[in-house]
Amino acid sequence: MARKYVYFFGEGKAEGRGDMKELLGGKGANLAEMTSIGLPVPPGFTLSTEVCTEFYKNNRQYPDGLTEEVEKNLARVEELMGKKFGDPENPLLVSVRSGARVSMPGMMDTVLNLGLNDETVKGVIKQSGDERFAYDSYRRFIQMYSNVVLGMNGEILEDLLEEMKEERDVELDTQLSSADMKALVQQFKDKVKETLGRDFPTDPREQLWGAIGAVFGSWMNPRAITYRRLNNIPAEWGTAVTVQSMVFGNMGDDCATGVAFTRNPSTGEKIFFGEFLVNAQGEDVVAGIRTPQPINKGKGDSDLPSMEEVLPECYAQLMKIQQILETHYRDMQDIEFTIEKHKLYMLQTRSGKRTARAAVQIAVDMVKEGLIGEKEAVLRVEPRQLDQLLHPSLDPKASKEVIAKGLPASPGAVNGEVVFTADEAEDAARIGLKVILVRIETSPEDIHGMHAAQGILTARGGMTSHAAVVARGMGKCCVAGCGDIKVDYSKQQFATKSGAIIRKGDVITLDGSTGEVMQGAVPTVSPELTGDFAMLMEWVDKFRKLKVRTNADTPNDAAVARKFGAEGIGLCRTEHMFFDAERIMAVREMILSEDVEGRKKALTKILPMQKSDFKGLFREMKGLPVTIRLLDPPLHEFLPQKEAEIEEIAKVMGVDASVLRHKVDYLHEFNPMLGHRGCRLGITYPEIYDMQVQAIMEAACELIQEEGYRIVPEIMIPLVGHVKELEIMRANAVRIADGVIERLGAKVEYLIGTMIELPRAALTADEVASQADFFSFGTNDLTQTTFGLSRDDAGKFLPQYVEQNILPNDPFVTLDQRGVGQLVEMGCEKGRKARPGIKLGICGEHGGDPESVIFCHKIGLDYVSCSPFRVPIARLAAAHAALMDEA
Amino acid sequence: MARKYVYFFGEGKAEGRGDMKELLGGKGANLAEMTSIGLPVPPGFTLSTEVCTEFYKNNRQYPDGLTEEVEKNLARVEELMGKKFGDPENPLLVSVRSGARVSMPGMMDTVLNLGLNDETVKGVIKQSGDERFAYDSYRRFIQMYSNVVLGMNGEILEDLLEEMKEERDVELDTQLSSADMKALVQQFKDKVKETLGRDFPTDPREQLWGAIGAVFGSWMNPRAITYRRLNNIPAEWGTAVTVQSMVFGNMGDDCATGVAFTRNPSTGEKIFFGEFLVNAQGEDVVAGIRTPQPINKGKGDSDLPSMEEVLPECYAQLMKIQQILETHYRDMQDIEFTIEKHKLYMLQTRSGKRTARAAVQIAVDMVKEGLIGEKEAVLRVEPRQLDQLLHPSLDPKASKEVIAKGLPASPGAVNGEVVFTADEAEDAARIGLKVILVRIETSPEDIHGMHAAQGILTARGGMTSHAAVVARGMGKCCVAGCGDIKVDYSKQQFATKSGAIIRKGDVITLDGSTGEVMQGAVPTVSPELTGDFAMLMEWVDKFRKLKVRTNADTPNDAAVARKFGAEGIGLCRTEHMFFDAERIMAVREMILSEDVEGRKKALTKILPMQKSDFKGLFREMKGLPVTIRLLDPPLHEFLPQKEAEIEEIAKVMGVDASVLRHKVDYLHEFNPMLGHRGCRLGITYPEIYDMQVQAIMEAACELIQEEGYRIVPEIMIPLVGHVKELEIMRANAVRIADGVIERLGAKVEYLIGTMIELPRAALTADEVASQADFFSFGTNDLTQTTFGLSRDDAGKFLPQYVEQNILPNDPFVTLDQRGVGQLVEMGCEKGRKARPGIKLGICGEHGGDPESVIFCHKIGLDYVSCSPFRVPIARLAAAHAALMDEA
């Protein structure tokens, strides 16, 4: 039996179904489905994706019998429509559309009005009684066809159209007369011949096969190939082609066209919602030439008459249909319709795009309505979207004056008075002022100011600059790399591109979700973590398998993260505790000491501070696991740079300033990222880690004795490249920890593990595991070393890389699975093999990126850890991952 | 049948053989072998390594029957020696020695004079007639035994000896009387009892088993375990124990002891060569208390009577024996002998250590003598040693005044006038002066001065500092990290630790092979690359499979490398061509241009210079392959730093100095190693690579047309992390190259490949290979990124890492096979799988490191590339690798 290649749909009967997307593409499957459930769909047929596959298998030859099948189906359409393809009296016009399983840029998309020529156009005039409409359709057809099917540069015909408008001294196409359009048709045909050396095809069947061939041909054009490669879409999927009879919403006042959503896509409210235009074509709604009218009476801000009023019968029919569709598809639908002489036709239905707020509301409502189950509800909300919900946002009703635009580095909306130094920010915060810290770029020395400020605005740096990364970690609003502003520290002001000057003390508003900077205080609305959101997250936690921890350095961070559902701390960066203004002096004293004794003296001052830090964290986490990373960054990050600072510290230490200056110079590094940091410090200055371990263990012991929590500190040694480093550091830590336990007589267990953040650690994870109770993949640094890419310096070329599709994503945002992920997987496998049951987690920024979280689930990590404000996103992504396993 | 555990040797008969090292250890096997071939060896027996294995398998119990076997063998020794173990009249004394397959630090080594107690010492007095000798032996035995067998701190008894010398007011042990020695024996025994709480063992059998147990026990002591782990020696190998009867060279003037080499170990001359002492023990020769006498009459500088004269019969016998040994072992032997009352005993023979010069001479001579074949000759010379031969060296006869010592960073010996800046060096060289460039440390801006200087001396930086690496690359003598000197640029002088001041213009000499710095000009001798050396290298080239190329940036480097046997250029770093004083201005203009046009204008100036560089290289290599790497380093390395430079370049470019200063600031990078460099420059500023490809191809085309060489340029794109980068760079290069070929009408093939120097490139080598005709593993950068270790900054901790055995080697010197090597292997495998026949090479510093070269052979690379002066080393290492395959 011959294979079936063409699938008919029309008049309540369809050979395809909605679940046949693989064979018929998204468009074809949905049209078939709508037809089957009795909705009014203009008849047509779909050439399946198998035709595409055969086409390429047989050296671009169509399979045998295809022509006959197409003819047979065309005849059925003609019969249903009472028109004939190519008939000069009453011609059938069709649209030809591509339809892959997923929509794909680069593919030929649509040809409308196919079947027109100098003869059939007369039939259209006769049927519509509208010559201008007929010739406008004809010239549009020639334009579209010659461009997408014949491959002619679209501008050539566009230029003729423009010339005509100039000649007639009009601005809009609609102002051209019927005769103008007719003339254009001739000009277009002449130009096509001149350009391509052959006549524009007049035979409708030639036109049809030309369009079909163009769709299949575009499957293998370079843009489509690239897109597939980047998105891992196999070439074997192929595309389908749908041929459908045209219907027209622009044949008079009893015609219309419109788009609608079955629920409000921005609030989620259960109200049918849409716009339409009388006597118009689909493109006109989009083009914005006329103001569309509302569908419902009395809803929205429009004063224009509604469809409910203008076309009440069609409105009643559409209301019924939209309910059928939503119930049928069990999701909010985005629909397109056309009314031709009082007859309603459905042209498209698909799941509608929606805001995060709407997504949550709709998902929860639909569970309540019994339309979907909890699992489906969870899958209906995109993890990435949630970010919008977790920060204050600008009141959508407020007016705003945007003065500059930078990168949306860390979401949220805040306002405050402008300050230009971290110290000012801190001083202002101390007396209760709300400030925005504005810097050319930030450095670790600005941390206290960033903490104190409402938000951060930088003129330089990308999405992964210091300001951006730290701000995201703090959940603090940040607009980074705002090249529109010119900061002048000396004058304490910045200028915008438009020449406005903002001075210290002026109030501005930042929107970290859009990158906009506004003058004055724009009102904001708070995030809503209760109600529907809380209910959805309850379901989320039921389904996910991956634990979600947070990266938190302070009790405050920890408290926020707990509120967002964190199940422990996956990364506490102890160095952040060192930058505190009161402590930095002792830290500097420690670094600049000439010998162990000097360092120990300074460390003695730091010990009680660190201990109280850890107590705070443990107390906040109430027995949940807390992973504490020992000192990681290069020492020179803590160094005084200014002469006055050097002199001050020299006085405290009782040494000569020149000696200190020499030491500061000595500590300078060419590539600090690859320098004397992490456990390398622990090896050369063991007393630093000794102090930290002592502080951790004393804090844990005392809290256990005082408050009775079960605390199991997880001590993490950073930057291990060779097992031997960990072996030595572990032995030291065990010695100190056991000493504290014995001295304080407390019963405390503890774990000692390492970050896997260097390729060598992943490559030799079997060896490293012999000394580690747990691995935490530090994918920030692992990405830097695997790519040989400094996050601080990448701003000069990484944006171009992402723009040009050299890299599909910023690898510091979404884990590079093929490269970095390969190392992570290798690390897991080797680690588990050498030490079954080893605890595995990830604590890079990727722990809060949905795609990366799904990868972490796939390779079987125990937990991810991310900044507090991304915890709900990670929880939702983890649930998605688990539910995808079930599917 | 019971297993055999003990192997006897004595009186021409031995149960063991020389090839039984696995069972008897090196020492035991050689003693057995010497015995078998009829040489006079004091009889003894060896407990095999299987005893050791059984010992540990059975919870530190000896295997059954061992005691009986030892007794039986002891009896045979007693019989042959006519003495009895423990006999107070004529006691047999023995030595107990460990002997693993390879010698191993941390193992118990030797106990001499075992069998002495208060009774047997009297027998020794009787036999030797020398009471002082007997008691001296006795007290030495107690010292040695209580330390190495009983585990007592050696200093405790040493202190008693020192006290005794103070009491007697003498300086040397030899000045103590017989009575003193006797008193010491008593004091020693008392002290042992006091310290260990038990008597020193007096029963000779208890002493013997104690010593045997100590040897086996030491196999598992921590130092030995660590050593085995680091050197990949399996614990299962075990150690053997050899028990041998003592003979004494210090029983009178008819006794003697000595060491000798069968050929001269420093020149290789075929002359028996050695020293001896009459009436002395082995230790005395080493201790240097008396001046040893020569063995041959009239050879060497000594006026002392030779053995030939003093003990003519023994001399004649020894001459015969050394010839037998050399013929037997087919290698130059290092032998130890003792003469007891005119009777010659052989105590040891082993292959003698030798200088590189001697190694080559001996290997070639032995082939001529028919003793060994060519393959064996090749294997007899250590590749690493060759380095000594390839540079001028200090005349060993010259006297020298060493004023400071640094790291032997790059071999050779040179002298010249001291200068302190690169510019001075260049100026001086221009007028024909020989200079030594002295810097605190060097930077890329000093390259021209380093080129111009005879040698480089730096006060700071390790073996892998900029100065060291660049100097080795240039084959230029360098002493780096010379902390002994204090450089004062402002005074144009440096001070040594001893307070000497060396001023600009003073002449100094550097020895880059020892790190010594000398005042004045010390004469040097030239390397000898002809004669024996050339013959050996001819054999080397017959056997090796790996090709050896060179890293060369100038025609001069290329010429040197050809002389050393390079078969092409594996890496030409084009950026080195940019630092030339005449060019740097144009380069800076290019970097600082605000737009493409500005850059293109500057590049037009550079094009002819680059072209002539490439022509020079191609011409020098006469058709051999030349791999040219396009611009790699971060642009800011070329930037002007000083205000005056900025102003100068601003003038040339006709822009404001402040604009340039801003640009310089903008180009600053936090981690330049991971920054905007390599193909990232090619992506953002394609015109740079376009110019370079044009220069390469024009050079090749013109030379082919002018001189008819077959030139196939290999264009290398650096720092690829993602295949897409290479895809774009390749397409650009092909476009430019094909354009040149067409324009010039030449027939030129070319290859386009990439460096694999980022972990991600290795991990995704299958993808990368789709765009690469060849891979060259850039293991310098690959080591930096895999370890997360900056070569420029590692000086602060890497030395400590190597010292503490955290890393077995400096990974920038010897390839880290387990980590970095794993990536290289992965890269090869994936690359070959995706593109069979892809050309694979390595161009990191490791290409000249023998161990790394062997690894490259093993994983099947096509070639290694190294600095010119290491080419012969790489050739030899490659031959070793190939010959090891045959074995």
Tab-separated table of N, CA, C and O in Angstrom, chain B residues 183-231:
chain	number	residue	atom	x	y	z
B	183	ALA	N	85.979	3.009	76.272
B	183	ALA	CA	85.114	3.687	77.228
B	183	ALA	C	83.808	4.101	76.557
B	183	ALA	O	82.719	3.991	77.124
B	184	LEU	N	83.916	4.562	75.317
B	184	LEU	CA	82.723	4.993	74.578
B	184	LEU	C	81.735	3.843	74.402
B	184	LEU	O	80.523	4.017	74.523
B	185	VAL	N	82.276	2.648	74.079
B	185	VAL	CA	81.411	1.480	73.897
B	185	VAL	C	80.546	1.293	75.134
B	185	VAL	O	79.337	1.092	75.048
B	186	GLN	N	81.170	1.429	76.304
B	186	GLN	CA	80.422	1.234	77.551
B	186	GLN	C	79.374	2.336	77.731
B	186	GLN	O	78.210	2.073	78.029
B	187	GLN	N	79.839	3.575	77.496
B	187	GLN	CA	78.906	4.694	77.618
B	187	GLN	C	77.716	4.524	76.670
B	187	GLN	O	76.567	4.776	77.025
B	188	PHE	N	78.013	4.085	75.463
B	188	PHE	CA	76.951	3.887	74.466
B	188	PHE	C	75.940	2.862	74.957
B	188	PHE	O	74.729	3.064	74.875
B	189	LYS	N	76.475	1.742	75.439
B	189	LYS	CA	75.555	0.681	75.870
B	189	LYS	C	74.684	1.163	77.033
B	189	LYS	O	73.477	0.902	77.069
B	190	ASP	N	75.288	1.926	77.956
B	190	ASP	CA	74.526	2.456	79.088
B	190	ASP	C	73.418	3.403	78.580
B	190	ASP	O	72.285	3.353	79.033
B	191	LYS	N	73.824	4.231	77.674
B	191	LYS	CA	72.876	5.236	77.169
B	191	LYS	C	71.695	4.572	76.445
B	191	LYS	O	70.554	4.998	76.588
B	192	VAL	N	72.013	3.512	75.666
B	192	VAL	CA	70.942	2.796	74.968
B	192	VAL	C	69.950	2.251	75.997
B	192	VAL	O	68.740	2.396	75.850
B	193	LYS	N	70.503	1.657	77.058
B	193	LYS	CA	69.623	1.078	78.076
B	193	LYS	C	68.778	2.174	78.717
B	193	LYS	O	67.560	2.029	78.921
B	194	GLU	N	69.418	3.292	79.029
B	194	GLU	CA	68.718	4.396	79.675
B	194	GLU	C	67.596	4.924	78.771
B	194	GLU	O	66.486	5.211	79.213
B	195	THR	N	67.922	5.039	77.506
B	195	THR	CA	66.963	5.641	76.575
B	195	THR	C	65.835	4.690	76.212
B	195	THR	O	64.663	5.066	76.202
B	196	LEU	N	66.204	3.430	75.888
B	196	LEU	CA	65.186	2.508	75.380
B	196	LEU	C	64.629	1.606	76.477
B	196	LEU	O	63.676	0.859	76.241
B	197	GLY	N	65.274	1.622	77.621
B	197	GLY	CA	64.782	0.790	78.718
B	197	GLY	C	65.120	-0.683	78.566
B	197	GLY	O	64.546	-1.536	79.213
B	198	ARG	N	66.041	-0.993	77.646
B	198	ARG	CA	66.477	-2.387	77.548
B	198	ARG	C	67.932	-2.439	77.083
B	198	ARG	O	68.430	-1.467	76.491
B	199	ASP	N	68.555	-3.564	77.357
B	199	ASP	CA	69.975	-3.697	77.007
B	199	ASP	C	70.186	-3.721	75.515
B	199	ASP	O	69.343	-4.189	74.758
B	200	PHE	N	71.355	-3.207	75.088
B	200	PHE	CA	71.755	-3.370	73.695
B	200	PHE	C	71.944	-4.866	73.460
B	200	PHE	O	72.571	-5.548	74.266
B	201	PRO	N	71.393	-5.403	72.356
B	201	PRO	CA	71.464	-6.872	72.179
B	201	PRO	C	72.901	-7.357	72.006
B	201	PRO	O	73.640	-6.822	71.182
B	202	THR	N	73.268	-8.358	72.786
B	202	THR	CA	74.643	-8.865	72.698
B	202	THR	C	74.706	-10.138	71.880
B	202	THR	O	75.751	-10.497	71.357
B	203	ASP	N	73.576	-10.804	71.739
B	203	ASP	CA	73.573	-12.066	70.981
B	203	ASP	C	73.633	-11.757	69.482
B	203	ASP	O	72.738	-11.111	68.928
B	204	PRO	N	74.709	-12.185	68.796
B	204	PRO	CA	74.842	-11.893	67.359
B	204	PRO	C	73.616	-12.306	66.552
B	204	PRO	O	73.222	-11.636	65.609
B	205	ARG	N	73.012	-13.440	66.903
B	205	ARG	CA	71.823	-13.861	66.128
B	205	ARG	C	70.653	-12.910	66.347
B	205	ARG	O	69.882	-12.616	65.455
B	206	GLU	N	70.520	-12.449	67.582
B	206	GLU	CA	69.464	-11.475	67.854
B	206	GLU	C	69.739	-10.202	67.061
B	206	GLU	O	68.833	-9.587	66.479
B	207	GLN	N	71.061	-9.824	67.035
B	207	GLN	CA	71.444	-8.636	66.261
B	207	GLN	C	71.059	-8.821	64.788
B	207	GLN	O	70.473	-7.934	64.148
B	208	LEU	N	71.374	-10.020	64.260
B	208	LEU	CA	71.130	-10.285	62.842
B	208	LEU	C	69.642	-10.194	62.520
B	208	LEU	O	69.228	-9.499	61.587
B	209	TRP	N	68.812	-10.875	63.290
B	209	TRP	CA	67.376	-10.861	63.000
B	209	TRP	C	66.765	-9.482	63.243
B	209	TRP	O	65.817	-9.072	62.568
B	210	GLY	N	67.364	-8.802	64.212
B	210	GLY	CA	66.909	-7.419	64.431
B	210	GLY	C	67.147	-6.574	63.198
B	210	GLY	O	66.270	-5.817	62.756
B	211	ALA	N	68.350	-6.714	62.601
B	211	ALA	CA	68.686	-5.916	61.416
B	211	ALA	C	67.814	-6.318	60.235
B	211	ALA	O	67.319	-5.461	59.490
B	212	ILE	N	67.619	-7.633	60.053
B	212	ILE	CA	66.767	-8.098	58.947
B	212	ILE	C	65.355	-7.544	59.111
B	212	ILE	O	64.750	-7.008	58.169
B	213	GLY	N	64.850	-7.641	60.328
B	213	GLY	CA	63.495	-7.128	60.592
B	213	GLY	C	63.401	-5.635	60.337
B	213	GLY	O	62.392	-5.137	59.829
B	214	ALA	N	64.482	-4.920	60.667
B	214	ALA	CA	64.463	-3.470	60.463
B	214	ALA	C	64.394	-3.128	58.981
B	214	ALA	O	63.717	-2.188	58.570
B	215	VAL	N	65.120	-3.900	58.154
B	215	VAL	CA	65.062	-3.650	56.712
B	215	VAL	C	63.637	-3.862	56.209
B	215	VAL	O	63.060	-2.992	55.551
B	216	PHE	N	63.060	-5.014	56.530
B	216	PHE	CA	61.711	-5.290	56.042
B	216	PHE	C	60.715	-4.262	56.595
B	216	PHE	O	59.817	-3.803	55.892
B	217	GLY	N	60.899	-3.910	57.885
B	217	GLY	CA	59.985	-2.936	58.500
B	217	GLY	C	60.050	-1.586	57.808
B	217	GLY	O	59.035	-0.901	57.644
B	218	SER	N	61.263	-1.219	57.372
B	218	SER	CA	61.410	0.112	56.798
B	218	SER	C	60.730	0.219	55.431
B	218	SER	O	60.496	1.314	54.934
B	219	TRP	N	60.390	-0.928	54.832
B	219	TRP	CA	59.684	-0.906	53.536
B	219	TRP	C	58.346	-0.187	53.664
B	219	TRP	O	57.845	0.393	52.718
B	220	MET	N	57.778	-0.248	54.856
B	220	MET	CA	56.460	0.350	55.039
B	220	MET	C	56.509	1.607	55.905
B	220	MET	O	55.483	2.015	56.456
B	221	ASN	N	57.698	2.209	56.065
B	221	ASN	CA	57.683	3.444	56.850
B	221	ASN	C	57.168	4.607	55.982
B	221	ASN	O	57.175	4.527	54.752
B	222	PRO	N	56.680	5.653	56.614
B	222	PRO	CA	55.979	6.720	55.856
B	222	PRO	C	56.828	7.318	54.733
B	222	PRO	O	56.323	7.549	53.638
B	223	ARG	N	58.125	7.525	54.985
B	223	ARG	CA	58.939	8.141	53.936
B	223	ARG	C	59.003	7.253	52.702
B	223	ARG	O	58.914	7.726	51.563
B	224	ALA	N	59.176	5.939	52.958
B	224	ALA	CA	59.272	4.995	51.835
B	224	ALA	C	57.936	4.921	51.089
B	224	ALA	O	57.892	4.885	49.857
B	225	ILE	N	56.844	4.924	51.836
B	225	ILE	CA	55.510	4.861	51.215
B	225	ILE	C	55.296	6.092	50.336
B	225	ILE	O	54.863	5.997	49.178
B	226	THR	N	55.638	7.260	50.873
B	226	THR	CA	55.488	8.494	50.106
B	226	THR	C	56.333	8.437	48.838
B	226	THR	O	55.868	8.760	47.745
B	227	TYR	N	57.575	7.997	49.003
B	227	TYR	CA	58.459	7.946	47.843
B	227	TYR	C	57.889	7.026	46.765
B	227	TYR	O	57.890	7.343	45.579
B	228	ARG	N	57.378	5.882	47.204
B	228	ARG	CA	56.808	4.953	46.218
B	228	ARG	C	55.599	5.554	45.532
B	228	ARG	O	55.431	5.425	44.328
B	229	ARG	N	54.760	6.224	46.302
B	229	ARG	CA	53.565	6.829	45.714
B	229	ARG	C	53.952	7.854	44.648
B	229	ARG	O	53.425	7.870	43.548
B	230	LEU	N	54.946	8.664	45.014
B	230	LEU	CA	55.354	9.712	44.088
B	230	LEU	C	56.019	9.140	42.844
B	230	LEU	O	55.971	9.731	41.775
B	231	ASN	N	56.662	7.999	42.989
B	231	ASN	CA	57.404	7.452	41.858
B	231	ASN	C	56.731	6.236	41.241
B	231	ASN	O	57.353	5.505	40.468
